Short mmCIF file of N, CA, C and O in Angstrom, two decimals:
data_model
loop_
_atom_site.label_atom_id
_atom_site.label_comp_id
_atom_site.label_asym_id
_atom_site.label_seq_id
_atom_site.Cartn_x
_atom_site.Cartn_y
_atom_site.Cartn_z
N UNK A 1 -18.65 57.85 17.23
CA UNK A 1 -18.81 56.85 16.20
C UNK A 1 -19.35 55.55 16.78
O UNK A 1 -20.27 54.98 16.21
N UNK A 2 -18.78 55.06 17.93
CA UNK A 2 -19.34 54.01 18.71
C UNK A 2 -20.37 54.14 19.22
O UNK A 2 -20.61 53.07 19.76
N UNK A 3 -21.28 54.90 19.41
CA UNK A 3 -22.83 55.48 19.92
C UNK A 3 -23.74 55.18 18.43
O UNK A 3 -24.83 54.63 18.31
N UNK A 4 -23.11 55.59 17.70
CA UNK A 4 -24.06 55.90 16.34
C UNK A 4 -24.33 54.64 15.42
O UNK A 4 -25.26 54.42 14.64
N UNK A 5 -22.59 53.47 15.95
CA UNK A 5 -22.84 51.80 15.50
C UNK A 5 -23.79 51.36 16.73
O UNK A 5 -24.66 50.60 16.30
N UNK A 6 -23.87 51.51 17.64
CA UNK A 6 -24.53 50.85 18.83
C UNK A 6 -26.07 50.97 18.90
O UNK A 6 -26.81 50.05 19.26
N UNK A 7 -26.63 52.69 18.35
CA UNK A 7 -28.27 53.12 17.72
C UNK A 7 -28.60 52.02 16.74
O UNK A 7 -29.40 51.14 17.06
N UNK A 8 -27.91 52.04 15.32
CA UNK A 8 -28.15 50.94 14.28
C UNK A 8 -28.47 49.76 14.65
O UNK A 8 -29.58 49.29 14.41
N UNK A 9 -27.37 48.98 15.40
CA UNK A 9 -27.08 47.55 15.83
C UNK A 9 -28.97 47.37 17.23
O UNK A 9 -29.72 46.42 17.48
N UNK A 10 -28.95 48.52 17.60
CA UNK A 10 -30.42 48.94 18.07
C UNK A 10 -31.38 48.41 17.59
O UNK A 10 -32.04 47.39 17.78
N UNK A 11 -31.37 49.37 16.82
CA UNK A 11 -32.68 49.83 15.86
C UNK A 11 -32.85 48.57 14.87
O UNK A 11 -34.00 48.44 14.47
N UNK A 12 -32.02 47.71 14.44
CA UNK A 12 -32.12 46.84 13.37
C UNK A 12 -32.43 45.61 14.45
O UNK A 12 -32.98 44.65 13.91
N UNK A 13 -32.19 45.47 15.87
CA UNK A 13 -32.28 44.54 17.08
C UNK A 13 -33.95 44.09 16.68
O UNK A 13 -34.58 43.14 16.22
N UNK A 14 -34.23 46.03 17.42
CA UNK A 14 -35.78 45.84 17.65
C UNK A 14 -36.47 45.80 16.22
O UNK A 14 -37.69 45.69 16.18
N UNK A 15 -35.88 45.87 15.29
CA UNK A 15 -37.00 45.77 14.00
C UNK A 15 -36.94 44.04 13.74
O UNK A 15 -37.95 43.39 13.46
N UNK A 16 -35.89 43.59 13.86
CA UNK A 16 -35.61 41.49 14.13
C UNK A 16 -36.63 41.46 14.78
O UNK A 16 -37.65 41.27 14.11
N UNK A 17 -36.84 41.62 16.32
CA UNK A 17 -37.77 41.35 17.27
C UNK A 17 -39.26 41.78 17.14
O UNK A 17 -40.19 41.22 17.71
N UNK A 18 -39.37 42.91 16.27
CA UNK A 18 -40.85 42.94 15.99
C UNK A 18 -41.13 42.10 14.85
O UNK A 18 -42.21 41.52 14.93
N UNK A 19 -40.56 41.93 13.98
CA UNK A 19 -40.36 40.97 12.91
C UNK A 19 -41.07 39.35 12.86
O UNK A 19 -41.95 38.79 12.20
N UNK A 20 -40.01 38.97 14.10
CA UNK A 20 -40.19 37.90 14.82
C UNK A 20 -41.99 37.27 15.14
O UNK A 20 -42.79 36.42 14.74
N UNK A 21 -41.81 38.80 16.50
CA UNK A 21 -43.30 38.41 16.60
C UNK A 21 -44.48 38.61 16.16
O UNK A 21 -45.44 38.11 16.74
N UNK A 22 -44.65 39.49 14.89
CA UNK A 22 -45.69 39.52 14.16
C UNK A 22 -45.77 38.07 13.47
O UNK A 22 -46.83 37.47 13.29
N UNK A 23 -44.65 37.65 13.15
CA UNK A 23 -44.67 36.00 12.41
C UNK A 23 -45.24 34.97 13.45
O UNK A 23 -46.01 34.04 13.21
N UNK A 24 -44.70 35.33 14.64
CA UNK A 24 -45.50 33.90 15.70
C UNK A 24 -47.06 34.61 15.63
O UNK A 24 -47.94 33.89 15.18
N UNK A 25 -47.43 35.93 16.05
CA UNK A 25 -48.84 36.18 15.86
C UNK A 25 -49.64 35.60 14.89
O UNK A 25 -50.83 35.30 15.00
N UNK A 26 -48.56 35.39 13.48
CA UNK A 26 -49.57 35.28 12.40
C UNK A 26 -49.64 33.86 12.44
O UNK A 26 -50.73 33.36 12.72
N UNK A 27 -48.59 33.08 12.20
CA UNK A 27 -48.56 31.68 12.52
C UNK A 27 -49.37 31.34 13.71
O UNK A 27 -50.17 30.49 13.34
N UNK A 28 -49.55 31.66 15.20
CA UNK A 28 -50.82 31.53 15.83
C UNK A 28 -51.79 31.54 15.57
O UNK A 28 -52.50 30.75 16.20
N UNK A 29 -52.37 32.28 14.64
CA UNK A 29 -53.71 32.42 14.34
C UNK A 29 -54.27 31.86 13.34
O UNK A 29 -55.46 31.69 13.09
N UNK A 30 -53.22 31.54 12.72
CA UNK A 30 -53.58 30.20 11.29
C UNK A 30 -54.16 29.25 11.80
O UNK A 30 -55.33 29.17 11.40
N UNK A 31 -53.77 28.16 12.82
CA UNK A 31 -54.08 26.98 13.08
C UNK A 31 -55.91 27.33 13.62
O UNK A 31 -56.73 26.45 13.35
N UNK A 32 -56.31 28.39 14.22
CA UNK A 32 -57.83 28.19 14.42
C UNK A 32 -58.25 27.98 12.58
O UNK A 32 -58.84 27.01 12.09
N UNK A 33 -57.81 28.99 11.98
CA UNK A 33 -58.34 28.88 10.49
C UNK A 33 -58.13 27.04 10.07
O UNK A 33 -59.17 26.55 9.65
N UNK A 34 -57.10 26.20 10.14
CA UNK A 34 -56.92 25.56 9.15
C UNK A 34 -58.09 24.64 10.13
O UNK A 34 -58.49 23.63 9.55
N UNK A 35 -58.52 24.82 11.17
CA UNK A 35 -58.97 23.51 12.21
C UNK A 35 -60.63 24.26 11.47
O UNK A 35 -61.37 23.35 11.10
N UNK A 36 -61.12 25.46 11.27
CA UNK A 36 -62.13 25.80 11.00
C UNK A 36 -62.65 25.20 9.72
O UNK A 36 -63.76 24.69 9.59
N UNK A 37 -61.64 25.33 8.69
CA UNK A 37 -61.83 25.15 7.10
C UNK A 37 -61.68 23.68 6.93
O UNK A 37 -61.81 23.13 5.84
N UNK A 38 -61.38 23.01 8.12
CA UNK A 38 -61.46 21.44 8.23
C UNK A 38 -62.37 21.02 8.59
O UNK A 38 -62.81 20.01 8.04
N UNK A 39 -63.11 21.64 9.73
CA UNK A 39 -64.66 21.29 9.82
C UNK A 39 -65.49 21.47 8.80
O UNK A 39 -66.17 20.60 8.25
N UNK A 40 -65.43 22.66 8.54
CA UNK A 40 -66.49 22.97 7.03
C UNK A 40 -66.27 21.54 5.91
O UNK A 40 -67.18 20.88 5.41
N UNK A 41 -65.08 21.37 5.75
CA UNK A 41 -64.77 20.43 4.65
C UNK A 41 -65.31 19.51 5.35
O UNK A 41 -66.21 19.16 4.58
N UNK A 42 -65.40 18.86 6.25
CA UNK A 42 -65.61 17.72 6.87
C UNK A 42 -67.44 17.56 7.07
O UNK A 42 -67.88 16.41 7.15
N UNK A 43 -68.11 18.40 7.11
CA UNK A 43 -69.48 18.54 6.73
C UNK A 43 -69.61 18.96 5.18
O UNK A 43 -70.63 18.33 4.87
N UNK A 44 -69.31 19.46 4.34
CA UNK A 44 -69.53 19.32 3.39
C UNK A 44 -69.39 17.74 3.00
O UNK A 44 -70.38 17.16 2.57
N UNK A 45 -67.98 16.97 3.17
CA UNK A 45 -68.49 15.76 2.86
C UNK A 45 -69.38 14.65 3.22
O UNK A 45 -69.50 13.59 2.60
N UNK A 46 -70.19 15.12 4.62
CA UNK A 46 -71.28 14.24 4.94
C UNK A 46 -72.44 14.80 4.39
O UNK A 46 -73.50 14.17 4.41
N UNK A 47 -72.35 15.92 3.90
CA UNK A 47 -73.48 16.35 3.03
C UNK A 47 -73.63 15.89 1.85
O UNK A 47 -74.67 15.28 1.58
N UNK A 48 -72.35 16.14 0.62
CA UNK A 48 -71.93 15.36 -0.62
C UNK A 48 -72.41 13.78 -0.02
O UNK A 48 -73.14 13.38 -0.92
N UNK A 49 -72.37 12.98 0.77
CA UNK A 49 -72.56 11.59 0.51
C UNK A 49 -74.26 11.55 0.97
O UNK A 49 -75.12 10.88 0.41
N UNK A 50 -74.40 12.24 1.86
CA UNK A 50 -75.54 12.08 1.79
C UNK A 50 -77.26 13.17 0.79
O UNK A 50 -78.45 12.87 0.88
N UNK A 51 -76.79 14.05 0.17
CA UNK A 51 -77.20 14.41 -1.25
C UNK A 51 -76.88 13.52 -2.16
O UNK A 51 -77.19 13.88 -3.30
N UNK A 52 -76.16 12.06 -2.04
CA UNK A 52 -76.21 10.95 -3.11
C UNK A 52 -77.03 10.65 -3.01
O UNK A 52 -77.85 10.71 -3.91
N UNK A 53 -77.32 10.06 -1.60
CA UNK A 53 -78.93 9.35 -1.74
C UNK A 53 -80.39 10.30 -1.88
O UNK A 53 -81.56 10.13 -2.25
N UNK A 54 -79.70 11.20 -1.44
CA UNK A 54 -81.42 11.80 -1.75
C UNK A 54 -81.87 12.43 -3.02
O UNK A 54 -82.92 13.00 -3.32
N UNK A 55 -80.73 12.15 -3.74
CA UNK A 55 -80.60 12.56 -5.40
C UNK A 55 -81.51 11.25 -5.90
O UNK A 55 -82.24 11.22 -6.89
N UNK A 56 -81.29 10.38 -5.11
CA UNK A 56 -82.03 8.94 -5.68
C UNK A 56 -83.12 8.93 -5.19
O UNK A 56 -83.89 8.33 -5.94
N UNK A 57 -83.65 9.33 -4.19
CA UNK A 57 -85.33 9.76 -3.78
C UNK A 57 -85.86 10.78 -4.19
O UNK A 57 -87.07 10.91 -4.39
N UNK A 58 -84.89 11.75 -4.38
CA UNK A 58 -85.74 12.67 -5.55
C UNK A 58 -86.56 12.26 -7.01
O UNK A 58 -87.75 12.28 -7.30
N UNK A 59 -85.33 11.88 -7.82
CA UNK A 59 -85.91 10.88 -9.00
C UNK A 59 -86.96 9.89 -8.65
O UNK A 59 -87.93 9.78 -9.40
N UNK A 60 -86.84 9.05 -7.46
CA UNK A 60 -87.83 8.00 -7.11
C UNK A 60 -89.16 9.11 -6.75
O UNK A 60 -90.25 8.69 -7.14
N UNK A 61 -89.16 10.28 -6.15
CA UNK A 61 -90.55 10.88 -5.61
C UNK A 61 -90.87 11.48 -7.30
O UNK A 61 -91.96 11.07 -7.69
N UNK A 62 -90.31 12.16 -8.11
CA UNK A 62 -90.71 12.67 -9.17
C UNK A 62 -91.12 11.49 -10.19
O UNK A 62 -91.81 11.93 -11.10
N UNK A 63 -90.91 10.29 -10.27
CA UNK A 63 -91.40 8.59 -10.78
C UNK A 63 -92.83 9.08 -10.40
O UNK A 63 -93.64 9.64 -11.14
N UNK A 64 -92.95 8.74 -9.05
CA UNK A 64 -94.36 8.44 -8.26
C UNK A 64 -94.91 9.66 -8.31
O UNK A 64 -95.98 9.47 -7.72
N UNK A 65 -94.88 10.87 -8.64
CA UNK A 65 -95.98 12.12 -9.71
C UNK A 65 -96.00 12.21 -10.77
O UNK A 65 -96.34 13.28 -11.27
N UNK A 66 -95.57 10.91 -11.68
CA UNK A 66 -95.86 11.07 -13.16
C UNK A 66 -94.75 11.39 -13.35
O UNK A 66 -94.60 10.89 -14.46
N UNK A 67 -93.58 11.99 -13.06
CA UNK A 67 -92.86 12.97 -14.02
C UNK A 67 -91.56 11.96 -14.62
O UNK A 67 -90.93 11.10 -14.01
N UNK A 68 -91.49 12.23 -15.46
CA UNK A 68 -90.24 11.08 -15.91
C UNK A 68 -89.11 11.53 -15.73
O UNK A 68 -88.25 10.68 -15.50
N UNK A 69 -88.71 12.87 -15.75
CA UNK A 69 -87.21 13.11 -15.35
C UNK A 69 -87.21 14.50 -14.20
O UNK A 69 -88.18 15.07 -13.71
N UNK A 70 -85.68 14.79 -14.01
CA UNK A 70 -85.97 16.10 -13.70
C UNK A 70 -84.61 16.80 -13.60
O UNK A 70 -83.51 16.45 -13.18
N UNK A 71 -85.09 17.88 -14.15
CA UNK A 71 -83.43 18.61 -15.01
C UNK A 71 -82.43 19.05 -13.48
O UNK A 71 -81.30 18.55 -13.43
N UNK A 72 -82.80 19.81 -12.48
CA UNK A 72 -82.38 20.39 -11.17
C UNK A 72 -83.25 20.11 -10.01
O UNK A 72 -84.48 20.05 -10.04
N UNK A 73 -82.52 19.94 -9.02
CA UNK A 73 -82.93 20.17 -7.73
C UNK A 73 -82.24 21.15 -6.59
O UNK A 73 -81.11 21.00 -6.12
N UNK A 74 -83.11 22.07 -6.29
CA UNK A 74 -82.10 23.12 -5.23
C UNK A 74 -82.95 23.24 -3.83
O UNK A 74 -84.13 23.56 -3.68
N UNK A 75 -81.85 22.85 -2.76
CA UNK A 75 -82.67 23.67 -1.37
C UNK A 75 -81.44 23.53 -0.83
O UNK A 75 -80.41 23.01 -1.26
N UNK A 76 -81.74 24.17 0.35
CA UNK A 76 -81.03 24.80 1.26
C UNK A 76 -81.47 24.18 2.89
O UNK A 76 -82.58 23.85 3.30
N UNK A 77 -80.27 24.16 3.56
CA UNK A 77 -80.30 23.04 4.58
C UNK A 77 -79.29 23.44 5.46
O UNK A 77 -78.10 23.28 5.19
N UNK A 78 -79.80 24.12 6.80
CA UNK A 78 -79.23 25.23 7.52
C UNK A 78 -77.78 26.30 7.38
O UNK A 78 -76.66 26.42 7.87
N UNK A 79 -78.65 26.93 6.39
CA UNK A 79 -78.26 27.75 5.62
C UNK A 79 -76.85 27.45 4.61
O UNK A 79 -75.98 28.29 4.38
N UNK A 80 -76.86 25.83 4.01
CA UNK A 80 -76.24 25.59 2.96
C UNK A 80 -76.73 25.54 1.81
O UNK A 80 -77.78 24.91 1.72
N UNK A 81 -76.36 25.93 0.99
CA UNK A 81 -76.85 25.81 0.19
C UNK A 81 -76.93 24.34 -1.08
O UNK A 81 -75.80 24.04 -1.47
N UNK A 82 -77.65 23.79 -1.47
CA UNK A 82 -76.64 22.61 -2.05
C UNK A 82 -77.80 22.39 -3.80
O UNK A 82 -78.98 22.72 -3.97
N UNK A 83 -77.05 21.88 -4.53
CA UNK A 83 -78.37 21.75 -5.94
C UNK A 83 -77.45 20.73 -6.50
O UNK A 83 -76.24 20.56 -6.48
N UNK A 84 -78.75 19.97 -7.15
CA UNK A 84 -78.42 18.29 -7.94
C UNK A 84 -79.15 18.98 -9.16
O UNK A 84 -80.26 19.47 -9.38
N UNK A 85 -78.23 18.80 -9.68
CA UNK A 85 -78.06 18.09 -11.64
C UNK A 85 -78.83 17.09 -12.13
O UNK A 85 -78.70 16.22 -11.27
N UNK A 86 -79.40 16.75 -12.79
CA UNK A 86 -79.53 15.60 -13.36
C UNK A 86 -79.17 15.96 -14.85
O UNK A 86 -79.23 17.10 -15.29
N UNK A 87 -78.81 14.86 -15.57
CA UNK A 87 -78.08 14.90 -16.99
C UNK A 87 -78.73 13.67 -17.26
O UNK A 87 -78.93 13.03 -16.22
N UNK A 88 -79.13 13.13 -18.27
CA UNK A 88 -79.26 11.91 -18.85
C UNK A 88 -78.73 11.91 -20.63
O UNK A 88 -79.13 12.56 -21.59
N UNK A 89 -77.77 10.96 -20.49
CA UNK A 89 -76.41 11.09 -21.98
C UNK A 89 -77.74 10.65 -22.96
O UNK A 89 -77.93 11.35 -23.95
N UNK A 90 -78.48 9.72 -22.74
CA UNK A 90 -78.96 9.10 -24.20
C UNK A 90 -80.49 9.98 -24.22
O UNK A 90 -81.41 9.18 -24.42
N UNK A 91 -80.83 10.96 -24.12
CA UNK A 91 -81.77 11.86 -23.98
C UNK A 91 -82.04 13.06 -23.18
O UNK A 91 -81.34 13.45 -22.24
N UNK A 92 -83.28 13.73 -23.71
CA UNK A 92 -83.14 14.95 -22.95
C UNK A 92 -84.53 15.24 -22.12
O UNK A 92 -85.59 14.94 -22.66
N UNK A 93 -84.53 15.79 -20.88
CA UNK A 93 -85.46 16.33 -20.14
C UNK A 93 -86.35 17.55 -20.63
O UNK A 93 -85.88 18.61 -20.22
N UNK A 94 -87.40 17.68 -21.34
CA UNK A 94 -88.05 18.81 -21.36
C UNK A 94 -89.66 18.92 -20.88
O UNK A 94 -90.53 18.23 -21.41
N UNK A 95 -89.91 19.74 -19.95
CA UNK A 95 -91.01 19.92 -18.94
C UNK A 95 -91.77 18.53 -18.33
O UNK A 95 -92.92 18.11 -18.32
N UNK A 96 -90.37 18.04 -17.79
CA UNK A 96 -90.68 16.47 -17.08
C UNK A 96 -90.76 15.78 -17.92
O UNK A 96 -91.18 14.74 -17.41
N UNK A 97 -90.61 15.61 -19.11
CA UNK A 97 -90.71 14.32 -19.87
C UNK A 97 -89.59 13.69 -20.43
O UNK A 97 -88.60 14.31 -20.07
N UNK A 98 -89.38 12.98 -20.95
CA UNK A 98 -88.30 12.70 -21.71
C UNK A 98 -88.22 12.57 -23.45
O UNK A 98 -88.99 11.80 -24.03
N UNK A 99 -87.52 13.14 -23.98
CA UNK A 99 -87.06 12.83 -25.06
C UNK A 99 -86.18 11.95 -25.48
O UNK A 99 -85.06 11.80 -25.00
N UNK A 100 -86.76 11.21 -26.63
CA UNK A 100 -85.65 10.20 -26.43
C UNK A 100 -84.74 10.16 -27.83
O UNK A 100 -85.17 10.12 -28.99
N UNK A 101 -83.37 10.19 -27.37
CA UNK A 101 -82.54 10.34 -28.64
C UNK A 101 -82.46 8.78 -29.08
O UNK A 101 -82.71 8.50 -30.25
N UNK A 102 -82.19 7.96 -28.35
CA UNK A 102 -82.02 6.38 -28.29
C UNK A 102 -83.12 5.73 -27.74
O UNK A 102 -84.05 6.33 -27.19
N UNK A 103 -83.05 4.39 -27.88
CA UNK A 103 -84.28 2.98 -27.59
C UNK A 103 -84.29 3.41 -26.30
O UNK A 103 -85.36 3.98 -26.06
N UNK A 104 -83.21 3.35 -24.96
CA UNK A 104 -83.64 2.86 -23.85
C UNK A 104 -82.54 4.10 -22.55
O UNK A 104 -81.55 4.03 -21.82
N UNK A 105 -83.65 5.15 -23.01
CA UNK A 105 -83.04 6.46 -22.70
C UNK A 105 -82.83 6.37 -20.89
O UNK A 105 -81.79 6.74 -20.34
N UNK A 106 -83.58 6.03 -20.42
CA UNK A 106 -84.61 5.87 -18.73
C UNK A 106 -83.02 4.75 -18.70
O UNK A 106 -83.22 4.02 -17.73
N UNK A 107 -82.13 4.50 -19.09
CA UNK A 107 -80.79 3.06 -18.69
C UNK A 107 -79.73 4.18 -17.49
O UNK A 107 -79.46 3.74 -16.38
N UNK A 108 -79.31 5.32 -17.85
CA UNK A 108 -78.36 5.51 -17.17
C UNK A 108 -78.99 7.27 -16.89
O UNK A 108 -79.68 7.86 -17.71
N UNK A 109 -78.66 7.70 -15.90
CA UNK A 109 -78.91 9.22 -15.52
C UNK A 109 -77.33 9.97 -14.36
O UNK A 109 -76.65 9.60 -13.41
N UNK A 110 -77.44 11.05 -15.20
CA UNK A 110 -75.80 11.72 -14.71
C UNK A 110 -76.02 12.35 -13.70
O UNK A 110 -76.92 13.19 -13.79
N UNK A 111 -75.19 12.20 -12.20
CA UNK A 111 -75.59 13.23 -10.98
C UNK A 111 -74.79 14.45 -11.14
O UNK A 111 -73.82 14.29 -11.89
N UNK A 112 -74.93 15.76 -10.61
CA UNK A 112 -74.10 16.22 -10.19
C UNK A 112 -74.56 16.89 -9.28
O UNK A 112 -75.64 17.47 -9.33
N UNK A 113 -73.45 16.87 -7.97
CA UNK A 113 -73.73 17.21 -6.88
C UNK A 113 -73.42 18.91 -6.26
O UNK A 113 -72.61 18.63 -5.38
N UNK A 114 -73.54 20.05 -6.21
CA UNK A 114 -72.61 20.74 -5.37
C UNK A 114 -73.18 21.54 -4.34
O UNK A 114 -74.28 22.10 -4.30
N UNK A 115 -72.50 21.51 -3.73
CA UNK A 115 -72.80 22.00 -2.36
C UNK A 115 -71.78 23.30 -1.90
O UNK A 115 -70.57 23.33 -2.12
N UNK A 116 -72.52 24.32 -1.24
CA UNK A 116 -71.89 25.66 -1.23
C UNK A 116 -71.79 25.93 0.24
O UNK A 116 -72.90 25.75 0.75
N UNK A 117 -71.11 26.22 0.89
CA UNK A 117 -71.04 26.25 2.40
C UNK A 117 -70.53 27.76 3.04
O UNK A 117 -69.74 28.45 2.39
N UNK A 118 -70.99 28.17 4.20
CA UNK A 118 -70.74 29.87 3.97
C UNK A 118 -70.57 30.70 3.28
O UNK A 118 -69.47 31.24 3.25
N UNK A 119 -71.71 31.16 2.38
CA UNK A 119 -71.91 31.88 1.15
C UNK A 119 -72.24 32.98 1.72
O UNK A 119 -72.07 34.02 1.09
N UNK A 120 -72.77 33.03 2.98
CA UNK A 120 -72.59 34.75 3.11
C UNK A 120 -71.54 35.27 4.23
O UNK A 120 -71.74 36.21 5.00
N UNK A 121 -70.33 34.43 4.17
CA UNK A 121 -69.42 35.16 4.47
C UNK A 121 -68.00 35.65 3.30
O UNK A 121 -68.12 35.27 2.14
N UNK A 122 -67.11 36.22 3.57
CA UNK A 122 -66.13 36.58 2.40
C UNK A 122 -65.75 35.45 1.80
O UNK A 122 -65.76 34.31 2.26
N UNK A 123 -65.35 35.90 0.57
CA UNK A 123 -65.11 34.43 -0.48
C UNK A 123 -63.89 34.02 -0.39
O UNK A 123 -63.35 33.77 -1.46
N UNK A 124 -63.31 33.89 0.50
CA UNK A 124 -62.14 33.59 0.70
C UNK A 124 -62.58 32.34 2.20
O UNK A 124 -61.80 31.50 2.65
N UNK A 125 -63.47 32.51 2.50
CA UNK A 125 -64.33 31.69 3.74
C UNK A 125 -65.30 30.74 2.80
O UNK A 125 -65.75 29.80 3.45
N UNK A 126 -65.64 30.76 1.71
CA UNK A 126 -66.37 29.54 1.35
C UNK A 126 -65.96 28.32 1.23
O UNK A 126 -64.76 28.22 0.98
N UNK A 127 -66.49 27.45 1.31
CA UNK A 127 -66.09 26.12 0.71
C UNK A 127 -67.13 25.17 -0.01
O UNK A 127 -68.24 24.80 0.37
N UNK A 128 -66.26 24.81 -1.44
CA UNK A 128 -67.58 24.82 -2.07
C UNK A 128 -67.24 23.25 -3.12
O UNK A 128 -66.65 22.97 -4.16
N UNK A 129 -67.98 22.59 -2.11
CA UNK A 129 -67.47 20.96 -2.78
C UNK A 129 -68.19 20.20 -4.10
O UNK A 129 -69.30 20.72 -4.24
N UNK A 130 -68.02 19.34 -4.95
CA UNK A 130 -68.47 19.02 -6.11
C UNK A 130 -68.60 17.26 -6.15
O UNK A 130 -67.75 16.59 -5.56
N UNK A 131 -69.45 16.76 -6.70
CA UNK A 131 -69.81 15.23 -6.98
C UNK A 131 -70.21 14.46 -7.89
O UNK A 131 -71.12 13.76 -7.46
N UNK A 132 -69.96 14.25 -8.96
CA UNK A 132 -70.66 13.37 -10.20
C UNK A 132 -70.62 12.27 -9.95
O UNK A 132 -69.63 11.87 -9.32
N UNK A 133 -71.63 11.35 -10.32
CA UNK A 133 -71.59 9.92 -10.67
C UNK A 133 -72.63 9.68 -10.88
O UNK A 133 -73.46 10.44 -10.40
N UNK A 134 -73.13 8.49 -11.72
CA UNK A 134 -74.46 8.10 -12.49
C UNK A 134 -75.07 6.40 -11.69
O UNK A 134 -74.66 5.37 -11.14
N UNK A 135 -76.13 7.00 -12.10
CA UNK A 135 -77.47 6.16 -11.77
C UNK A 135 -77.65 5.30 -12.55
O UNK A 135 -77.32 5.50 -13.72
N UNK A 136 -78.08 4.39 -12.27
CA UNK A 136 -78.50 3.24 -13.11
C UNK A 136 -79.99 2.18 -12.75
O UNK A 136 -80.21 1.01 -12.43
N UNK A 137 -80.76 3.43 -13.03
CA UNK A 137 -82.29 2.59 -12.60
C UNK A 137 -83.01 1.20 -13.25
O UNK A 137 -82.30 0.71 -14.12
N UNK A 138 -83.56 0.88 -13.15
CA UNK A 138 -83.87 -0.96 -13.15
C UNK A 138 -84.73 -0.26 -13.93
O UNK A 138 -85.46 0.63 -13.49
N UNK A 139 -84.66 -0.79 -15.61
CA UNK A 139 -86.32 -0.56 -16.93
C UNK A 139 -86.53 -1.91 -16.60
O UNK A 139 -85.96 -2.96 -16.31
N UNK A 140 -87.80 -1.27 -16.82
CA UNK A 140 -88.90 -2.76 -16.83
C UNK A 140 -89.67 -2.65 -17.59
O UNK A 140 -90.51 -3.54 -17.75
#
């Protein structure tokens, strides 16, 4: 009877102890992940601030070819992917021009920013950041 409590008290030892260290394995291996998915985030947001400004040289280069608005912008920028919105509330964009619902449509224009970051790895590895805020170009 004392052999057969002593197997159990065993067997339930080593199942604690494998227990144990599959949890430090797994907990080890988290911290490369959270330090990885912190970099990504951490370039996505120098990307988000800097797709602000070039959301504003876009509109400024599509000015200087005639075009009065422009509905999207998409490219890709070692191998991110990123695309700007444009929205304008008091009118609408159709084949570069503007329509105008109101007097002074060209007053305010809506950004939106997003940016997609390791898209061809599993989706559980992406990170995929977002940005609105509006423009306010000088009518003359």
């Amino acid at each position: 009877m004392k052999k057969s409590f002593a197997m159990i008290y065993t067997i339930f030892f080593i199942l604690f102890i494998s227990f144990v260290l599959i949890f430090i394995v797994k907990i080890a291996s988290y911290s490369p992940r959270i330090i990885k998915d912190l970099a990504l985030y951490t370039q996505g947001k120098i990307l988000l601030h800097d797709t602000k400004e070039l959301s504003k040289y876009f509109l400024y280069q599509a000015f200087l070819e005639d075009k009065e608005c422009l509905n999207e912008y998409n490219f890709e920028y070692n191998s991110i992917k990123i695309r700007i919105d444009y929205a304008y509330p008091l009118g609408e964009c159709k084949n570069y021009k503007l329509v105008a619902n109101y007097a002074n449509v060209k007053s305010i224009v809506a950004v939106n920013i997003s940016v997609l970051l390791n898209s061809d790895k599993a989706v559980n590895e992406e990170v995929f950041l977002q940005k609105s805020f509006f423009i306010y170009p000088k009518v003359d």
